[in-house]
PDB file of C-alpha atoms in Angstrom:
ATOM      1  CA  UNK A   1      10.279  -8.475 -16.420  1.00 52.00           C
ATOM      2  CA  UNK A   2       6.909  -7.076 -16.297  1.00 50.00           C
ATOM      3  CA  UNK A   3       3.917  -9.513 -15.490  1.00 64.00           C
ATOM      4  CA  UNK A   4       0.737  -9.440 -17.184  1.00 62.00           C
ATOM      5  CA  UNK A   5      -0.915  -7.944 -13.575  1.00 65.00           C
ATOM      6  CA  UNK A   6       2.077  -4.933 -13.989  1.00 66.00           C
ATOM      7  CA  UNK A   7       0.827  -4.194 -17.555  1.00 65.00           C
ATOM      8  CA  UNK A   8      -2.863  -4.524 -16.848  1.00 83.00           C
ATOM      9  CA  UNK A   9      -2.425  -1.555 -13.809  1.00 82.00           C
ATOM     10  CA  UNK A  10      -0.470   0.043 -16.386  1.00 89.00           C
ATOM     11  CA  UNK A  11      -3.369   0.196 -18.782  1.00 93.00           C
ATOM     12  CA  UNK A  12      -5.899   0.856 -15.979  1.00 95.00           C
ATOM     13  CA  UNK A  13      -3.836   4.216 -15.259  1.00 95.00           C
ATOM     14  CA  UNK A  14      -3.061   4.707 -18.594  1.00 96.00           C
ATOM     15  CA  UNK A  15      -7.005   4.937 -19.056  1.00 96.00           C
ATOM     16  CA  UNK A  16      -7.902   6.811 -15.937  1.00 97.00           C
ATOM     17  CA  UNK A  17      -5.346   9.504 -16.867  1.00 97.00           C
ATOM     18  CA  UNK A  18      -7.271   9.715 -20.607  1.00 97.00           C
ATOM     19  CA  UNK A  19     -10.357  10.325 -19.438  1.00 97.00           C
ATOM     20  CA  UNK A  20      -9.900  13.189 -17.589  1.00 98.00           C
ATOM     21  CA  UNK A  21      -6.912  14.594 -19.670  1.00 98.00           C
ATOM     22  CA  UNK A  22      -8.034  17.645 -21.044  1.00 97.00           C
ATOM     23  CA  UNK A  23     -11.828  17.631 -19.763  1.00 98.00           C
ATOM     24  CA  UNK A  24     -13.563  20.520 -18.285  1.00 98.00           C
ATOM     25  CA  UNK A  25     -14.683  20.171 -14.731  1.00 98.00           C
ATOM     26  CA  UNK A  26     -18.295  19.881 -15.780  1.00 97.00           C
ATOM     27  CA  UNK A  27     -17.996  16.928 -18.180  1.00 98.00           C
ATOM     28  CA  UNK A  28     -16.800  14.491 -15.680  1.00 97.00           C
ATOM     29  CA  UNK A  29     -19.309  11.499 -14.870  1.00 96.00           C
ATOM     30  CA  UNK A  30     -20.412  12.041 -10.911  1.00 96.00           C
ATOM     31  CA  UNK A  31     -18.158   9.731  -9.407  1.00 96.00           C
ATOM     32  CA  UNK A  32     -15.311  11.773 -10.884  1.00 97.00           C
ATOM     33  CA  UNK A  33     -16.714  15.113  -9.979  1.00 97.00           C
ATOM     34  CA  UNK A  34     -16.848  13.705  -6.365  1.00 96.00           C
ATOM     35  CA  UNK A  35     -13.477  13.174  -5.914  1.00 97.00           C
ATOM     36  CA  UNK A  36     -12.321  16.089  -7.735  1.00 97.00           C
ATOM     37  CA  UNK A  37     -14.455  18.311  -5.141  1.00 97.00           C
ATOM     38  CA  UNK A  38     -12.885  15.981  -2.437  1.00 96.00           C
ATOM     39  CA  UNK A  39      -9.588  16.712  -3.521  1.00 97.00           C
ATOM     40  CA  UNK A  40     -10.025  20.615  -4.604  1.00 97.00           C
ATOM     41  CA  UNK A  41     -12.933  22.410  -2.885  1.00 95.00           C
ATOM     42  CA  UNK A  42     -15.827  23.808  -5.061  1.00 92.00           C
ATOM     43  CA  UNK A  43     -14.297  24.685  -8.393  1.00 95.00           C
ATOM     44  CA  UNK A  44     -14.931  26.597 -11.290  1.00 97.00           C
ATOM     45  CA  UNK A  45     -17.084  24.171 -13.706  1.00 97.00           C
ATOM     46  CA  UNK A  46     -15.318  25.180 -16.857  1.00 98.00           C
ATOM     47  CA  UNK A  47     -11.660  24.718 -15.623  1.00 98.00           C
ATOM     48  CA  UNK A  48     -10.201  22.619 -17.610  1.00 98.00           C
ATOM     49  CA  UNK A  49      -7.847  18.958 -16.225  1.00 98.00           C
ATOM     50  CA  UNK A  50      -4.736  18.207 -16.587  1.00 98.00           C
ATOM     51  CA  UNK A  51      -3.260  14.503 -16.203  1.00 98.00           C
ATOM     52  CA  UNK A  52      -0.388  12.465 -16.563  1.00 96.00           C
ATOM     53  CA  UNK A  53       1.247   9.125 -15.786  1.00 95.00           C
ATOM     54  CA  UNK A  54       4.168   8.737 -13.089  1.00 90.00           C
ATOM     55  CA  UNK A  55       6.910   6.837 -14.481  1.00 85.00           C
ATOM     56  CA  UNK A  56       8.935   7.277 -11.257  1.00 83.00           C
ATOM     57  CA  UNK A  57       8.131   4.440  -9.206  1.00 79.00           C
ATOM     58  CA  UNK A  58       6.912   7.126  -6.458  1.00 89.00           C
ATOM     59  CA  UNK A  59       3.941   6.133  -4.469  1.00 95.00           C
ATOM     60  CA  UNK A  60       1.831   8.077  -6.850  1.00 96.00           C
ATOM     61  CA  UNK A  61       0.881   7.300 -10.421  1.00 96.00           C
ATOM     62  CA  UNK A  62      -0.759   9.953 -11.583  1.00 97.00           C
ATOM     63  CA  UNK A  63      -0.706  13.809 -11.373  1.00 97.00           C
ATOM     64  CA  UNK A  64      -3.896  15.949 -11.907  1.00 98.00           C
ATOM     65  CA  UNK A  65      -3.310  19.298 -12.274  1.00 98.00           C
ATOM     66  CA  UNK A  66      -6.253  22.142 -12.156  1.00 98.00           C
ATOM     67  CA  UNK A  67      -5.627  25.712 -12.090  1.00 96.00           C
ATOM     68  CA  UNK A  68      -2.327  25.192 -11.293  1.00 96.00           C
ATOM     69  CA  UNK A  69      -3.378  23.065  -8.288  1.00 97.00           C
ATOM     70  CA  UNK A  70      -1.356  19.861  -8.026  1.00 98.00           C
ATOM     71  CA  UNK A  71      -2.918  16.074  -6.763  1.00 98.00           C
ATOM     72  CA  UNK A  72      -1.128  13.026  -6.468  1.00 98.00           C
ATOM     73  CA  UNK A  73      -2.891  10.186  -7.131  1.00 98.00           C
ATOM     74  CA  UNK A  74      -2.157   5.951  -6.253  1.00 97.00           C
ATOM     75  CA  UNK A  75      -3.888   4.087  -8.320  1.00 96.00           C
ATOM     76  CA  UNK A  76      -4.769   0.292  -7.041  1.00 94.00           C
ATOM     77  CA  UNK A  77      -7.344  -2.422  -8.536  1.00 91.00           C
ATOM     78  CA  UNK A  78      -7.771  -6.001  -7.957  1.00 86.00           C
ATOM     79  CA  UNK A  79      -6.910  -8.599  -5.071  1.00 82.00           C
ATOM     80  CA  UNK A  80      -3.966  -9.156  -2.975  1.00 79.00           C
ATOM     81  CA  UNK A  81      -2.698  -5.513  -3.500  1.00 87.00           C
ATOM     82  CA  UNK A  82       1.106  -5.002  -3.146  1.00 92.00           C
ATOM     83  CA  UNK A  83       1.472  -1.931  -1.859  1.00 96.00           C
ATOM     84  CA  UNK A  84       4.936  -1.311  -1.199  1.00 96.00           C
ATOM     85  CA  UNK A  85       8.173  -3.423  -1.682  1.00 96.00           C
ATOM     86  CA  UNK A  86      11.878  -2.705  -0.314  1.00 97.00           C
ATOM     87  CA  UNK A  87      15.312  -4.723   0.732  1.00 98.00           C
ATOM     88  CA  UNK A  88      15.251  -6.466   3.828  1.00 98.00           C
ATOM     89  CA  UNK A  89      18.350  -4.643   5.477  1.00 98.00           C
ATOM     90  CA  UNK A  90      16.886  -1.274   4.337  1.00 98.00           C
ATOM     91  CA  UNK A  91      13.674  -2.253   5.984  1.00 98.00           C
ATOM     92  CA  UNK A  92      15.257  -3.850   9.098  1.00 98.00           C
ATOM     93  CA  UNK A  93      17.048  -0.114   9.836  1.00 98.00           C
ATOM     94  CA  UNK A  94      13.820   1.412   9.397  1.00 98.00           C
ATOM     95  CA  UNK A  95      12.436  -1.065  12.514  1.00 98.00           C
ATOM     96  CA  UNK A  96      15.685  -0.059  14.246  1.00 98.00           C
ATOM     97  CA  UNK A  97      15.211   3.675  13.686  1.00 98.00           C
ATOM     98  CA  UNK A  98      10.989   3.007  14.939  1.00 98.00           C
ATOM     99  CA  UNK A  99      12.505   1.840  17.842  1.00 97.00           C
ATOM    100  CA  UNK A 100      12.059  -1.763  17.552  1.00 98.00           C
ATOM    101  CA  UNK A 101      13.886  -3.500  20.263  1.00 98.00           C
ATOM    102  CA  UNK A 102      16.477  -6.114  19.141  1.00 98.00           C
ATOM    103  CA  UNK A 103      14.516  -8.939  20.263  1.00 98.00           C
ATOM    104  CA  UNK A 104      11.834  -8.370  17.938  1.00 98.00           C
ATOM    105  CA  UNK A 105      13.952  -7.539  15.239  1.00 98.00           C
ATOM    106  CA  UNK A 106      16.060 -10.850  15.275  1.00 98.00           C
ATOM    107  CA  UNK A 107      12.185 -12.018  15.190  1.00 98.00           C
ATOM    108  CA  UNK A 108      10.973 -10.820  12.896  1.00 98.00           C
ATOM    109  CA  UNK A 109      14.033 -11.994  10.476  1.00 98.00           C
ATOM    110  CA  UNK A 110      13.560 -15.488  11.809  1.00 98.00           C
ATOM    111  CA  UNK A 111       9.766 -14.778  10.780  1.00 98.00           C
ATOM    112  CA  UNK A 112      10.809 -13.575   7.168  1.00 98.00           C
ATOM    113  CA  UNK A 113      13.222 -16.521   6.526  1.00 98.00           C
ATOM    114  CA  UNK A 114      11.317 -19.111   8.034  1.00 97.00           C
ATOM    115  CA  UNK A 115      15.076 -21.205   7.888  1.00 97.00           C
ATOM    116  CA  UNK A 116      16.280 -21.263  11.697  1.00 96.00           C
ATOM    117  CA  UNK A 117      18.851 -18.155  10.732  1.00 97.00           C
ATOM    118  CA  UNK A 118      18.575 -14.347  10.575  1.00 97.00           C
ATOM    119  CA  UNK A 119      20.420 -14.269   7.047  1.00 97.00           C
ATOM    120  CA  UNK A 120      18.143 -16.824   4.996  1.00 97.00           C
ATOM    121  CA  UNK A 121      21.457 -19.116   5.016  1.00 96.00           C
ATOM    122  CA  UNK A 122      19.444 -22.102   6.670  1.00 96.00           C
ATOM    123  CA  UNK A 123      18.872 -25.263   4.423  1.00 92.00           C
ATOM    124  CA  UNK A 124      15.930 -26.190   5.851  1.00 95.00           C
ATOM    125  CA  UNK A 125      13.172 -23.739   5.297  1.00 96.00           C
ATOM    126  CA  UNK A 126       9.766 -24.565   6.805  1.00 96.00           C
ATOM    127  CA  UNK A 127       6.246 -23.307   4.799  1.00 96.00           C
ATOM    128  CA  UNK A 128       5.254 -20.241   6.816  1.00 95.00           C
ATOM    129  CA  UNK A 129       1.433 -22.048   8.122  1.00 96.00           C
ATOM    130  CA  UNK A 130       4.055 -24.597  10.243  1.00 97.00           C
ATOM    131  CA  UNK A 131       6.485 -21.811  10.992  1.00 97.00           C
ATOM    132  CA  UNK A 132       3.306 -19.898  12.671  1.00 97.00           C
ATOM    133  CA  UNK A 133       1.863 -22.683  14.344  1.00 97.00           C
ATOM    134  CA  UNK A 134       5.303 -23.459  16.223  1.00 97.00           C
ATOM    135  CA  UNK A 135       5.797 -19.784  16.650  1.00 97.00           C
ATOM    136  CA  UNK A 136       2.937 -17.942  17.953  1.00 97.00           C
ATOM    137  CA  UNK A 137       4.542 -16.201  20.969  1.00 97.00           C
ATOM    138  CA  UNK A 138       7.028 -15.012  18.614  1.00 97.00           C
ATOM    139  CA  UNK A 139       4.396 -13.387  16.073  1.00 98.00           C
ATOM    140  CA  UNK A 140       2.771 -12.162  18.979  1.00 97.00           C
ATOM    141  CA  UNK A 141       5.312 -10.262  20.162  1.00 98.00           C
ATOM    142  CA  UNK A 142       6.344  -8.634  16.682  1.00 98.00           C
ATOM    143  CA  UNK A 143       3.091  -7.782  16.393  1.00 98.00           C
ATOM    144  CA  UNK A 144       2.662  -5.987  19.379  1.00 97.00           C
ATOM    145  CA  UNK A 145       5.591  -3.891  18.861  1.00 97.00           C
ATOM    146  CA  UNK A 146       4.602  -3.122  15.483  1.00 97.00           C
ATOM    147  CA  UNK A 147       1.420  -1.706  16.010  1.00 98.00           C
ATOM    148  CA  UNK A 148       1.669   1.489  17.871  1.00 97.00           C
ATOM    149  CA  UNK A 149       0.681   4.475  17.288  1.00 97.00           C
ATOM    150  CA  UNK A 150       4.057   6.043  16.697  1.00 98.00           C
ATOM    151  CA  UNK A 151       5.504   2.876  14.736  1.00 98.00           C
ATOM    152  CA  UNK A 152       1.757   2.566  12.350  1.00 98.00           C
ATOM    153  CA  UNK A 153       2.533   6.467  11.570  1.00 97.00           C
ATOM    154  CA  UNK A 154       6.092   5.820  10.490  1.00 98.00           C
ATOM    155  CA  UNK A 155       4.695   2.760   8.414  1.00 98.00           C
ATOM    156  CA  UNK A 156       2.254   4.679   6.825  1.00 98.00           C
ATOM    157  CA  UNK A 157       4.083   7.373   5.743  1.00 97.00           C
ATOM    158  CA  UNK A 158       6.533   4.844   4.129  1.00 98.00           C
ATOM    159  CA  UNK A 159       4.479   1.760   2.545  1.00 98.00           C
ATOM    160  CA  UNK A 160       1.456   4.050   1.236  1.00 97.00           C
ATOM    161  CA  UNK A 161       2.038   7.585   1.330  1.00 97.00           C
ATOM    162  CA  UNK A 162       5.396   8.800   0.588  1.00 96.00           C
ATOM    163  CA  UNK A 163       7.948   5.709   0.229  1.00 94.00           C
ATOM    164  CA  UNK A 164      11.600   5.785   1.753  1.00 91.00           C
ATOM    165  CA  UNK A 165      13.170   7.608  -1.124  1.00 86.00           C
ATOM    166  CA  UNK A 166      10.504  10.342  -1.708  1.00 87.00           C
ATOM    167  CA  UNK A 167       9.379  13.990   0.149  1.00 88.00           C
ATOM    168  CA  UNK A 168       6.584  13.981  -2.033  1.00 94.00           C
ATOM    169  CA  UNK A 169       3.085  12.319  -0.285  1.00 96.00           C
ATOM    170  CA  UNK A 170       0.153  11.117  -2.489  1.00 97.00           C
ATOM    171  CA  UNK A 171      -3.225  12.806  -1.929  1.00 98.00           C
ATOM    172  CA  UNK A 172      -5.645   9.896  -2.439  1.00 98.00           C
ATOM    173  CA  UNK A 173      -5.783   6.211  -3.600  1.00 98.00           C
ATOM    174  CA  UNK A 174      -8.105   5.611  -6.276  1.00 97.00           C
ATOM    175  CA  UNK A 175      -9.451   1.976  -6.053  1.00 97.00           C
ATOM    176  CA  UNK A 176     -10.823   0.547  -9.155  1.00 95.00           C
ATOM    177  CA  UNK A 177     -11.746   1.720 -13.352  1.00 95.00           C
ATOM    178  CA  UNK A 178     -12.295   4.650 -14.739  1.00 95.00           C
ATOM    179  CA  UNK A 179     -16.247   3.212 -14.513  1.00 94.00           C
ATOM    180  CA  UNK A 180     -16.162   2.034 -11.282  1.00 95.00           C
ATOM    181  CA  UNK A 181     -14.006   2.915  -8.273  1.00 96.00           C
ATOM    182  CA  UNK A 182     -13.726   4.291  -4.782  1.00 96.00           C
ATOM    183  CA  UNK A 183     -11.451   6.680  -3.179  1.00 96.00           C
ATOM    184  CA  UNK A 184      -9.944   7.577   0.142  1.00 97.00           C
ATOM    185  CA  UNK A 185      -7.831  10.590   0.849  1.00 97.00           C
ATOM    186  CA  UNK A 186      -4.469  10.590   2.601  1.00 97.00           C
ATOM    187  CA  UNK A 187      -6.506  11.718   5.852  1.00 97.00           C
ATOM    188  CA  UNK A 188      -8.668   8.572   5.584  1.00 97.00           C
ATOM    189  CA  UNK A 189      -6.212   6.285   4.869  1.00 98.00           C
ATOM    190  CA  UNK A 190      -4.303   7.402   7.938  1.00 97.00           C
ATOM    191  CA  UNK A 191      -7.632   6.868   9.461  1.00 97.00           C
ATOM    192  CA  UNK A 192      -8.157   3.454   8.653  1.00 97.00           C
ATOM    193  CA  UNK A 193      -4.811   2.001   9.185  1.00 98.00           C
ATOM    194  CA  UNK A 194      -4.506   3.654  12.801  1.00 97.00           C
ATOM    195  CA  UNK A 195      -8.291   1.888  13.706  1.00 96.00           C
ATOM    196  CA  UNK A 196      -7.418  -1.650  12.953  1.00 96.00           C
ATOM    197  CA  UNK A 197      -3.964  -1.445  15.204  1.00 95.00           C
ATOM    198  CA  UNK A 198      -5.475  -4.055  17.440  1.00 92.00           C
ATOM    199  CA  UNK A 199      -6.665  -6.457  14.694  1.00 94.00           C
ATOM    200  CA  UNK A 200      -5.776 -10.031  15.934  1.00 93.00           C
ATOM    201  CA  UNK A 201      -3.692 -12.298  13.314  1.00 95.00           C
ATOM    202  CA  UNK A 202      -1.786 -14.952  13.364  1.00 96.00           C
ATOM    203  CA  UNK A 203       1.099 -13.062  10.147  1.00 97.00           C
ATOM    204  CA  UNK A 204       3.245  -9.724  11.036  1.00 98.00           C
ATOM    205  CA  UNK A 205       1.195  -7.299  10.335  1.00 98.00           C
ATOM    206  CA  UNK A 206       1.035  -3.174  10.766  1.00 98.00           C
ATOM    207  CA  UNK A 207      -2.893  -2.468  10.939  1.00 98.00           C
ATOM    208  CA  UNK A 208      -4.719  -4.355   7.964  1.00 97.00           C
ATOM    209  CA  UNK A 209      -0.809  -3.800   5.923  1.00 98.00           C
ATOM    210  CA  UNK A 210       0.474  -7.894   5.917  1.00 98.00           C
ATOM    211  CA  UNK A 211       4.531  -8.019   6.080  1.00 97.00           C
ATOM    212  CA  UNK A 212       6.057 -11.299   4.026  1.00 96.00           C
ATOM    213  CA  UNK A 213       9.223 -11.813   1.875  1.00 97.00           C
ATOM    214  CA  UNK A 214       8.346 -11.387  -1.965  1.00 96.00           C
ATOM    215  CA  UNK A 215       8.791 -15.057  -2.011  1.00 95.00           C
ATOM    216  CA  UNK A 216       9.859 -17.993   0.548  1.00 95.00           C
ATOM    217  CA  UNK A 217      11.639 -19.890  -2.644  1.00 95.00           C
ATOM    218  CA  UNK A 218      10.861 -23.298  -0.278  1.00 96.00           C
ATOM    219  CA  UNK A 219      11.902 -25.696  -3.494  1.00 94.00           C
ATOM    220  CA  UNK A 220      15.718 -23.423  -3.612  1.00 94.00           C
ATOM    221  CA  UNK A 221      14.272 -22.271  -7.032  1.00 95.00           C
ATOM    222  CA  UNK A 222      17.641 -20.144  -8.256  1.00 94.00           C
ATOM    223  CA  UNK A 223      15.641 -17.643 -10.391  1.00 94.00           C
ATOM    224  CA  UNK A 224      13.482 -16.790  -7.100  1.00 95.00           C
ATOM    225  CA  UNK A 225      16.775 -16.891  -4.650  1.00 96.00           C
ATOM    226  CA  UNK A 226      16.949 -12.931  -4.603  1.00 96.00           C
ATOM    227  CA  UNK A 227      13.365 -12.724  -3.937  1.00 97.00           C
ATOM    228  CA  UNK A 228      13.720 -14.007  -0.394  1.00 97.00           C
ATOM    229  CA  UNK A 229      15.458 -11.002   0.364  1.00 98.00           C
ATOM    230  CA  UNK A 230      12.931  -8.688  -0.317  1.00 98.00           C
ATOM    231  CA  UNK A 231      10.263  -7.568   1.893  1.00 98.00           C
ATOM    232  CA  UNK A 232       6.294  -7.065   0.960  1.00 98.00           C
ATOM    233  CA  UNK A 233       3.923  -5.497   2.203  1.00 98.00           C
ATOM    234  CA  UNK A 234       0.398  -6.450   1.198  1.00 97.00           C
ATOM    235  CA  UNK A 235      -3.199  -5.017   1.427  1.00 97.00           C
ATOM    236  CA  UNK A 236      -5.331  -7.813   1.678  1.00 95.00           C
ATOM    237  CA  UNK A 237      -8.368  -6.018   2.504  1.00 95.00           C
ATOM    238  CA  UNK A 238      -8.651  -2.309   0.999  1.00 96.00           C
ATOM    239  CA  UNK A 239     -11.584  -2.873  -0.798  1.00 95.00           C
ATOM    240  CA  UNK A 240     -13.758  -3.658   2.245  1.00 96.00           C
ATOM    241  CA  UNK A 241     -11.875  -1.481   4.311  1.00 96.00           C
ATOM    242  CA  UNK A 242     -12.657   1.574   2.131  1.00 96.00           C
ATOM    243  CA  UNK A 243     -16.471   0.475   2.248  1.00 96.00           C
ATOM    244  CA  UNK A 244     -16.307  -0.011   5.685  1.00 96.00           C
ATOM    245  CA  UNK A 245     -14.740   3.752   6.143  1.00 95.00           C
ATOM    246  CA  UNK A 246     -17.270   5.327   3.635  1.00 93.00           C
ATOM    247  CA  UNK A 247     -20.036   3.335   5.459  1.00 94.00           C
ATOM    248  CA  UNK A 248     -19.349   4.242   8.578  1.00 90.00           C
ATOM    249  CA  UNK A 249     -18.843   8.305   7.189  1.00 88.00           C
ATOM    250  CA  UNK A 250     -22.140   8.253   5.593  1.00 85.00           C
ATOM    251  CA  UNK A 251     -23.858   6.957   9.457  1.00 84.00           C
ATOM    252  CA  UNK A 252     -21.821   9.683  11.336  1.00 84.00           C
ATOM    253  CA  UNK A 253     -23.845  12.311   9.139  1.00 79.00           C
ATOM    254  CA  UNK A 254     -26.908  10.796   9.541  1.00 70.00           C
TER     255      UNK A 254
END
């Protein structure tokens, strides 16, 4: 069932895609013309854009098409961004294939379950602030496993970029409206990620990307049950990470 936050990003796409569907290069506010000279080089002014809407549940949600030229485009807006969202077992074999060591797998499921078990079949299951306070080597040591370089890149490539069921990558995130957004390419977001590897927290994390089960279902709540088994990854902090990123490009041309 769709929430009303699933059909409000619907209709923020849906409006994003409309107003450049069918415009010519030139008639796009500045913003707009920015990121379409990010994305494309300097362009012919009168070429014409082409848009649509991803239905696919890729990691894009929109294509823009110029001159034959393709973009993929993620779309994002709001707080507490969900960014990606997969099975526990299918993301537990993609720790094992990072090369996770056991230990820190059979940690990090304790983590996720937060019910003394590794298959969420413990009665007793403890709100995660406790279960980090009694737990910090624990968290410590997932987290220090998770973030290198060659795990982040594998993370990346699977949470924001492409997904686990795709060859396609997107080009850019677009954060925001039509009237008001920011952007940051594939490159940059690579970028950012890979710079905050060291970030101290108390949560499993991969950079600034915060790992949690869709739901720790702590009252047994039987329409939430299945939720527990699902794995989220969340992106607390994009919006002043991408102003950080631009801030910090703008200074290195100065």
């Amino acid at each position: 069932m769709l929430t009303e936050k699933d059909i409000d990003g619907f209709q923020n796409e849906l409006e994003i895609s409309r107003y450049l569907n069918g415009k010519k290069i030139r008639q796009l506010n500045p913003n707009f013309l920015d990121l379409i000279t990010e994305l494309y080089g300097n362009l012919d002014l009168e070429l014409r854009i082409h848009t649509k809407i991803d239905y696919t549940k890729k990691k894009f949600d929109m294509i823009i098409e110029i001159d034959k030229k393709i973009k993929r485009i993620s779309i994002k807006k709001g707080i507490c961004n969900s960014v990606h969202v997969e099975g526990i077992s299918s993301f537990i074999h993609f720790l094992i294939d990072s090369g996770v060591s056991k230990e820190v797998v059979v940690a990090y499921l304790k983590y996720h379950y937060a019910d003394g078990t590794t298959n969420g079949t413990g009665k007793e299951r403890k709100p995660i602030e406790e279960y980090k306070k009694q737990n910090p080597c624990d968290i410590n040591l997932i987290n220090q496993e998770m973030n290198t370089i060659y795990v982040l890149n594998r993370a990346i490539n699977r949470f924001l970029l492409q997904g686990k069921n795709s060859n396609i990558k997107i080009d850019a995130i677009l954060y925001g409206t039509k009237d008001d957004f920011l952007w940051i390419t594939s490159s940059d977001i690579i970028n950012i990620i890979i710079s905050k590897m060291n970030m101290e927290s108390t949560s499993v994390h991969f950079g600034p990307l915060f790992c949690q089960p869709l739901t720790r279902c702590l009252n047994h709540n039987p329409k939430l049950e299945r939720k527990r088994f699902l794995v989220q990854i969340k992106w607390y902090s994009i919006f002043d990470d991408i102003i950080e990123y631009k801030n910090k490009q703008i200074m290195q041309r100065k």
